[in-house]
Amino acid sequence: MEKVTCFRNIGQLIQVQSGGETPTIVKKTRCALLVSQGRVKKVIPDSEVHLHDFFREVDLAGRAVLPGFVDCHTHLIHAGNRKDEMEQRMAGASYMEIHKNGGGILSTVKATRQATEDELHETARLRVLRMMTLGTTAFEIKSGYGLDLDTEKKMLRVGRRLRKNLKIPVTLTYLGAHATPKGKTSNQYFEFVMEHLPEFRSLADGVDIFCEKGVFTVAHLRRLFLHAKLVGFHQLRAHVDEFSHQGGCHNAARLGAISCDHLEHITPHDIRALQLAGTTAVLMPGANFSLGSKKIPPVHAMLKAGVNLALATGYNPGSHPSYNMQTVLGMAQSLYRITPDQALIAATHGSARALDSHEDFGGLRLDQRADFIVLKTGDYRDLFYCVGENFVEQTYSAGKKVKGWKNPVTF
Ligand SMILES: [Zn+2]
């Protein structure tokens, strides 16, 4: 007999439906969610629960249940921290100035090269557990703090270990073209990345590049994407047009990028490219908040054009060392002026689409993975109303309660 678990007495159930042109939020009250073999089987009115015989019943006491958050852009595996940069930034140094002076990414590269695989795995594992405690049930991790073969591969092996041991959906991205290591020009290092790209096909699901003035050019992006496609990578992503307009978004979308990330400086021309190509725009309000960005992405123009929006933390040890999707929702609402429904769709279904997994999870729809969170309240809008509190009481991954991590945090 099929073992069905009944999550009953749900005060508010949120699902994301994606059948029409734009995904929509569906709200149900006083219902029960039936889960079998890790997947959503059915939703029934709570009044009908007594008519059935279930393997297990879980009383959720009127709380709100929603799809787990999907964080489609993180740099979660690294050693060291960059607390010193907070003072430098407040003294007026820009992100790119800190980078040019050997700080920023290069200081994380140094620490990550020195760390052992086990050390990197343990620090990342604890971050993941805390992240899940805060409601995230699927995410992406990029390499990019090695900028050499050994460390880039070490980072991706750590990602694969996390995926295997924690049994959660983890997408891995090779971001060799993240920055130029000391002692090399960007062209020299880029040729090195191109030469060794095939070695990463068995370690990563996709590739990414940091396309920005003074880092890698649009010409680099084009060459990387064309080569990556030949090598067999299907998921092409790019950090584009964040600090200046380089045309990276337009070119990446034209070459079939699954996502273009950041997009603070994009133009209507770029938005049209995203829309035509069906490329997801990944937005990270936490980075805008932490860096005090004067420019934010043209969110409403993208929504109007029908571009799929995704929200992510963009967790990284420099500009935004936070893996909390709840605060991302609150910041998206205030910085981007979007509604709770729009933000929640972007943080679940929209983000799952950026990982090419929107059929499998992100909507809590029938037959999808039963990845969901139970809030401490009965109204999901509290996440937006009272920003900063942790409203997630329980996180479920494939129908199983996640133990999470509530012990003191060390960075
Ligand atoms: Zn990033």
mmCIF file of C-alpha atoms in Angstrom, residues 149-395:
data_model
loop_
_atom_site.group_PDB
_atom_site.id
_atom_site.type_symbol
_atom_site.label_atom_id
_atom_site.label_comp_id
_atom_site.label_asym_id
_atom_site.label_seq_id
_atom_site.Cartn_x
_atom_site.Cartn_y
_atom_site.Cartn_z
ATOM 1 C CA LEU A 149 42.714 23.925 -11.771
ATOM 2 C CA ASP A 150 43.190 22.260 -8.400
ATOM 3 C CA THR A 151 41.097 24.639 -6.308
ATOM 4 C CA GLU A 152 38.288 25.065 -8.855
ATOM 5 C CA LYS A 153 37.948 21.283 -9.041
ATOM 6 C CA LYS A 154 38.202 21.003 -5.258
ATOM 7 C CA MET A 155 35.289 23.453 -4.854
ATOM 8 C CA LEU A 156 33.100 21.561 -7.307
ATOM 9 C CA ARG A 157 33.921 18.221 -5.663
ATOM 10 C CA VAL A 158 32.790 19.758 -2.353
ATOM 11 C CA GLY A 159 29.533 20.794 -4.059
ATOM 12 C CA ARG A 160 29.017 17.258 -5.320
ATOM 13 C CA ARG A 161 29.620 15.857 -1.842
ATOM 14 C CA LEU A 162 27.037 18.246 -0.388
ATOM 15 C CA ARG A 163 24.513 17.174 -3.019
ATOM 16 C CA LYS A 164 25.141 13.480 -2.359
ATOM 17 C CA ASN A 165 25.243 13.601 1.441
ATOM 18 C CA LEU A 166 22.383 16.032 2.061
ATOM 19 C CA LYS A 167 20.168 14.581 -0.738
ATOM 20 C CA ILE A 168 18.878 17.981 -1.832
ATOM 21 C CA PRO A 169 18.802 19.587 -5.276
ATOM 22 C CA VAL A 170 22.118 21.403 -5.773
ATOM 23 C CA THR A 171 23.087 22.864 -9.139
ATOM 24 C CA LEU A 172 26.820 23.369 -9.686
ATOM 25 C CA THR A 173 28.349 26.024 -11.882
ATOM 26 C CA TYR A 174 31.946 26.373 -13.025
ATOM 27 C CA LEU A 175 32.887 30.047 -12.673
ATOM 28 C CA GLY A 176 36.547 29.874 -13.648
ATOM 29 C CA ALA A 177 36.156 33.263 -15.333
ATOM 30 C CA HIS A 178 35.359 35.025 -12.060
ATOM 31 C CA ALA A 179 38.478 37.205 -11.740
ATOM 32 C CA THR A 180 42.055 37.234 -12.999
ATOM 33 C CA PRO A 181 44.590 35.638 -10.627
ATOM 34 C CA LYS A 182 47.694 37.551 -9.601
ATOM 35 C CA GLY A 183 50.551 37.489 -12.100
ATOM 36 C CA LYS A 184 48.398 36.939 -15.202
ATOM 37 C CA THR A 185 46.613 39.250 -17.626
ATOM 38 C CA SER A 186 42.921 38.653 -18.138
ATOM 39 C CA ASN A 187 43.610 37.421 -21.682
ATOM 40 C CA GLN A 188 46.277 34.956 -20.521
ATOM 41 C CA TYR A 189 44.051 33.601 -17.777
ATOM 42 C CA PHE A 190 41.019 33.453 -20.058
ATOM 43 C CA GLU A 191 42.913 31.265 -22.559
ATOM 44 C CA PHE A 192 43.772 28.950 -19.662
ATOM 45 C CA VAL A 193 40.067 28.702 -18.723
ATOM 46 C CA MET A 194 39.143 27.935 -22.336
ATOM 47 C CA GLU A 195 41.810 25.264 -22.697
ATOM 48 C CA HIS A 196 40.721 23.366 -19.590
ATOM 49 C CA LEU A 197 36.943 23.840 -19.930
ATOM 50 C CA PRO A 198 36.257 20.216 -21.037
ATOM 51 C CA GLU A 199 37.750 18.919 -17.756
ATOM 52 C CA PHE A 200 34.904 20.577 -15.860
ATOM 53 C CA ARG A 201 32.062 18.986 -17.805
ATOM 54 C CA SER A 202 31.864 16.019 -15.431
ATOM 55 C CA LEU A 203 32.020 18.235 -12.342
ATOM 56 C CA ALA A 204 29.568 21.060 -13.088
ATOM 57 C CA ASP A 205 26.098 21.484 -14.604
ATOM 58 C CA GLY A 206 26.861 24.831 -16.186
ATOM 59 C CA VAL A 207 29.312 27.674 -16.685
ATOM 60 C CA ASP A 208 29.320 31.322 -15.659
ATOM 61 C CA ILE A 209 31.475 34.403 -16.297
ATOM 62 C CA PHE A 210 31.924 37.742 -14.547
ATOM 63 C CA CYS A 211 31.591 40.137 -17.462
ATOM 64 C CA GLU A 212 32.481 43.647 -16.279
ATOM 65 C CA LYS A 213 34.726 46.562 -17.150
ATOM 66 C CA GLY A 214 38.258 45.656 -16.031
ATOM 67 C CA VAL A 215 37.451 41.958 -15.568
ATOM 68 C CA PHE A 216 36.188 39.943 -18.578
ATOM 69 C CA THR A 217 34.816 41.432 -21.784
ATOM 70 C CA VAL A 218 31.771 40.678 -23.902
ATOM 71 C CA ALA A 219 34.156 39.070 -26.422
ATOM 72 C CA HIS A 220 35.338 36.714 -23.648
ATOM 73 C CA LEU A 221 31.722 35.918 -22.769
ATOM 74 C CA ARG A 222 30.869 35.072 -26.367
ATOM 75 C CA ARG A 223 33.869 32.803 -26.787
ATOM 76 C CA LEU A 224 33.248 31.036 -23.463
ATOM 77 C CA PHE A 225 29.591 30.370 -24.266
ATOM 78 C CA LEU A 226 30.271 29.046 -27.756
ATOM 79 C CA HIS A 227 32.999 26.768 -26.455
ATOM 80 C CA ALA A 228 30.869 25.636 -23.490
ATOM 81 C CA LYS A 229 28.062 24.643 -25.840
ATOM 82 C CA LEU A 230 30.457 22.594 -27.952
ATOM 83 C CA VAL A 231 31.817 20.886 -24.854
ATOM 84 C CA GLY A 232 28.260 19.967 -23.828
ATOM 85 C CA PHE A 233 27.289 22.414 -21.091
ATOM 86 C CA HIS A 234 23.572 23.213 -21.219
ATOM 87 C CA GLN A 235 23.299 25.827 -18.507
ATOM 88 C CA LEU A 236 25.042 29.059 -19.457
ATOM 89 C CA ARG A 237 24.905 31.876 -16.895
ATOM 90 C CA ALA A 238 26.550 35.260 -16.691
ATOM 91 C CA HIS A 239 27.172 38.072 -14.202
ATOM 92 C CA VAL A 240 26.386 40.989 -16.494
ATOM 93 C CA ASP A 241 25.853 44.755 -16.550
ATOM 94 C CA GLU A 242 26.117 45.098 -12.774
ATOM 95 C CA PHE A 243 28.438 48.091 -12.338
ATOM 96 C CA SER A 244 28.391 49.396 -15.909
ATOM 97 C CA HIS A 245 26.686 48.639 -19.205
ATOM 98 C CA GLN A 246 28.903 46.349 -21.266
ATOM 99 C CA GLY A 247 26.285 44.619 -23.425
ATOM 100 C CA GLY A 248 26.834 41.305 -21.661
ATOM 101 C CA CYS A 249 23.133 40.708 -21.038
ATOM 102 C CA HIS A 250 22.184 41.118 -24.685
ATOM 103 C CA ASN A 251 24.976 38.870 -25.918
ATOM 104 C CA ALA A 252 24.431 36.198 -23.270
ATOM 105 C CA ALA A 253 20.688 36.032 -23.990
ATOM 106 C CA ARG A 254 21.307 35.837 -27.741
ATOM 107 C CA LEU A 255 23.641 32.893 -27.162
ATOM 108 C CA GLY A 256 21.000 31.032 -25.162
ATOM 109 C CA ALA A 257 21.894 31.841 -21.555
ATOM 110 C CA ILE A 258 19.525 30.206 -19.089
ATOM 111 C CA SER A 259 20.027 33.170 -16.763
ATOM 112 C CA CYS A 260 21.526 36.645 -16.773
ATOM 113 C CA ASP A 261 22.339 37.828 -13.276
ATOM 114 C CA HIS A 262 22.492 41.316 -11.667
ATOM 115 C CA LEU A 263 21.372 43.544 -14.611
ATOM 116 C CA GLU A 264 21.486 46.917 -12.814
ATOM 117 C CA HIS A 265 22.542 48.748 -15.999
ATOM 118 C CA ILE A 266 20.513 47.004 -18.689
ATOM 119 C CA THR A 267 18.584 48.908 -21.384
ATOM 120 C CA PRO A 268 15.210 48.281 -23.106
ATOM 121 C CA HIS A 269 17.194 46.599 -25.916
ATOM 122 C CA ASP A 270 18.595 44.096 -23.389
ATOM 123 C CA ILE A 271 15.158 43.463 -21.896
ATOM 124 C CA ARG A 272 13.868 42.581 -25.344
ATOM 125 C CA ALA A 273 16.718 40.086 -25.759
ATOM 126 C CA LEU A 274 15.860 38.448 -22.409
ATOM 127 C CA GLN A 275 12.216 38.195 -23.380
ATOM 128 C CA LEU A 276 12.858 36.816 -26.871
ATOM 129 C CA ALA A 277 15.370 34.253 -25.641
ATOM 130 C CA GLY A 278 13.308 33.182 -22.613
ATOM 131 C CA THR A 279 16.309 33.919 -20.401
ATOM 132 C CA THR A 280 15.635 34.346 -16.689
ATOM 133 C CA ALA A 281 16.674 37.618 -15.053
ATOM 134 C CA VAL A 282 18.241 36.811 -11.676
ATOM 135 C CA LEU A 283 18.037 39.738 -9.277
ATOM 136 C CA MET A 284 19.819 40.078 -5.971
ATOM 137 C CA PRO A 285 18.386 42.868 -3.832
ATOM 138 C CA GLY A 286 20.745 41.869 -1.009
ATOM 139 C CA ALA A 287 23.728 42.925 -3.127
ATOM 140 C CA ASN A 288 21.973 46.212 -3.977
ATOM 141 C CA PHE A 289 21.335 46.731 -0.275
ATOM 142 C CA SER A 290 24.833 45.810 0.952
ATOM 143 C CA LEU A 291 26.663 47.769 -1.739
ATOM 144 C CA GLY A 292 24.299 50.740 -1.466
ATOM 145 C CA SER A 293 23.710 50.525 -5.226
ATOM 146 C CA LYS A 294 22.601 53.815 -6.730
ATOM 147 C CA LYS A 295 21.101 51.951 -9.643
ATOM 148 C CA ILE A 296 18.729 49.046 -9.332
ATOM 149 C CA PRO A 297 17.592 46.744 -12.155
ATOM 150 C CA PRO A 298 14.566 47.913 -14.215
ATOM 151 C CA VAL A 299 12.295 45.365 -12.559
ATOM 152 C CA HIS A 300 8.947 46.741 -13.718
ATOM 153 C CA ALA A 301 10.036 47.076 -17.336
ATOM 154 C CA MET A 302 11.086 43.416 -17.223
ATOM 155 C CA LEU A 303 7.810 42.344 -15.629
ATOM 156 C CA LYS A 304 5.876 44.300 -18.247
ATOM 157 C CA ALA A 305 7.858 42.616 -21.020
ATOM 158 C CA GLY A 306 7.048 39.181 -19.573
ATOM 159 C CA VAL A 307 10.644 38.334 -18.610
ATOM 160 C CA ASN A 308 10.877 35.545 -16.023
ATOM 161 C CA LEU A 309 12.241 37.051 -12.812
ATOM 162 C CA ALA A 310 14.156 35.139 -10.166
ATOM 163 C CA LEU A 311 15.299 36.298 -6.758
ATOM 164 C CA ALA A 312 18.482 34.984 -5.173
ATOM 165 C CA THR A 313 20.643 35.859 -2.198
ATOM 166 C CA GLY A 314 23.846 36.036 -4.265
ATOM 167 C CA TYR A 315 25.519 34.809 -1.057
ATOM 168 C CA ASN A 316 29.229 35.608 -1.197
ATOM 169 C CA PRO A 317 31.775 36.485 1.470
ATOM 170 C CA GLY A 318 32.255 40.001 0.070
ATOM 171 C CA SER A 319 29.237 42.014 -0.970
ATOM 172 C CA HIS A 320 26.455 39.950 0.622
ATOM 173 C CA PRO A 321 27.357 37.215 3.115
ATOM 174 C CA SER A 322 23.741 36.223 3.775
ATOM 175 C CA TYR A 323 21.884 33.103 2.658
ATOM 176 C CA ASN A 324 18.543 34.270 4.031
ATOM 177 C CA MET A 325 15.843 34.281 1.343
ATOM 178 C CA GLN A 326 13.333 35.746 3.793
ATOM 179 C CA THR A 327 15.219 39.041 3.974
ATOM 180 C CA VAL A 328 15.663 38.931 0.178
ATOM 181 C CA LEU A 329 11.868 38.909 -0.134
ATOM 182 C CA GLY A 330 11.538 41.940 2.138
ATOM 183 C CA MET A 331 14.313 43.826 0.347
ATOM 184 C CA ALA A 332 12.824 43.018 -3.070
ATOM 185 C CA GLN A 333 9.533 44.463 -1.956
ATOM 186 C CA SER A 334 11.014 47.749 -0.760
ATOM 187 C CA LEU A 335 13.884 48.229 -3.276
ATOM 188 C CA TYR A 336 12.048 46.964 -6.359
ATOM 189 C CA ARG A 337 8.507 47.976 -5.356
ATOM 190 C CA ILE A 338 7.031 44.585 -6.131
ATOM 191 C CA THR A 339 4.129 42.865 -4.386
ATOM 192 C CA PRO A 340 4.461 39.901 -2.003
ATOM 193 C CA ASP A 341 2.976 37.627 -4.696
ATOM 194 C CA GLN A 342 5.442 38.839 -7.340
ATOM 195 C CA ALA A 343 8.395 38.439 -4.972
ATOM 196 C CA LEU A 344 7.334 34.976 -3.803
ATOM 197 C CA ILE A 345 6.846 33.712 -7.368
ATOM 198 C CA ALA A 346 10.342 34.987 -8.253
ATOM 199 C CA ALA A 347 11.882 33.323 -5.171
ATOM 200 C CA THR A 348 10.322 29.918 -5.898
ATOM 201 C CA HIS A 349 9.073 29.088 -9.397
ATOM 202 C CA GLY A 350 11.083 31.869 -11.089
ATOM 203 C CA SER A 351 14.278 30.792 -9.426
ATOM 204 C CA ALA A 352 13.622 27.107 -10.172
ATOM 205 C CA ARG A 353 13.316 28.075 -13.839
ATOM 206 C CA ALA A 354 16.769 29.649 -13.672
ATOM 207 C CA LEU A 355 17.977 26.162 -12.684
ATOM 208 C CA ASP A 356 15.883 24.427 -15.371
ATOM 209 C CA SER A 357 14.028 22.612 -12.596
ATOM 210 C CA HIS A 358 10.645 24.361 -12.548
ATOM 211 C CA GLU A 359 8.875 21.141 -13.541
ATOM 212 C CA ASP A 360 10.423 19.310 -10.604
ATOM 213 C CA PHE A 361 10.082 21.872 -7.784
ATOM 214 C CA GLY A 362 9.362 25.495 -6.912
ATOM 215 C CA GLY A 363 5.550 25.484 -7.019
ATOM 216 C CA LEU A 364 4.422 22.805 -4.558
ATOM 217 C CA ARG A 365 2.183 21.565 -7.363
ATOM 218 C CA LEU A 366 0.886 18.046 -7.852
ATOM 219 C CA ASP A 367 3.676 15.532 -8.562
ATOM 220 C CA GLN A 368 6.391 18.075 -7.749
ATOM 221 C CA ARG A 369 8.908 17.459 -4.975
ATOM 222 C CA ALA A 370 7.290 18.050 -1.581
ATOM 223 C CA ASP A 371 9.775 20.810 -0.706
ATOM 224 C CA PHE A 372 7.951 23.224 1.551
ATOM 225 C CA ILE A 373 8.143 25.431 4.601
ATOM 226 C CA VAL A 374 5.783 25.846 7.516
ATOM 227 C CA LEU A 375 5.614 29.376 8.882
ATOM 228 C CA LYS A 376 5.153 30.400 12.497
ATOM 229 C CA THR A 377 2.053 32.325 11.411
ATOM 230 C CA GLY A 378 -1.042 31.663 9.335
ATOM 231 C CA ASP A 379 -0.431 34.380 6.716
ATOM 232 C CA TYR A 380 2.570 34.298 4.371
ATOM 233 C CA ARG A 381 2.437 38.090 4.015
ATOM 234 C CA ASP A 382 4.006 38.346 7.480
ATOM 235 C CA LEU A 383 7.309 37.615 5.718
ATOM 236 C CA PHE A 384 6.925 41.009 4.037
ATOM 237 C CA TYR A 385 5.120 42.838 6.827
ATOM 238 C CA CYS A 386 7.637 42.241 9.576
ATOM 239 C CA VAL A 387 10.960 41.915 7.725
ATOM 240 C CA GLY A 388 13.904 40.589 9.718
ATOM 241 C CA GLU A 389 12.221 37.987 11.896
ATOM 242 C CA ASN A 390 12.694 34.319 11.082
ATOM 243 C CA PHE A 391 9.165 33.160 10.319
ATOM 244 C CA VAL A 392 10.144 29.666 9.169
ATOM 245 C CA GLU A 393 9.288 27.091 11.807
ATOM 246 C CA GLN A 394 9.868 23.905 9.817
ATOM 247 C CA THR A 395 11.458 23.058 6.478
#
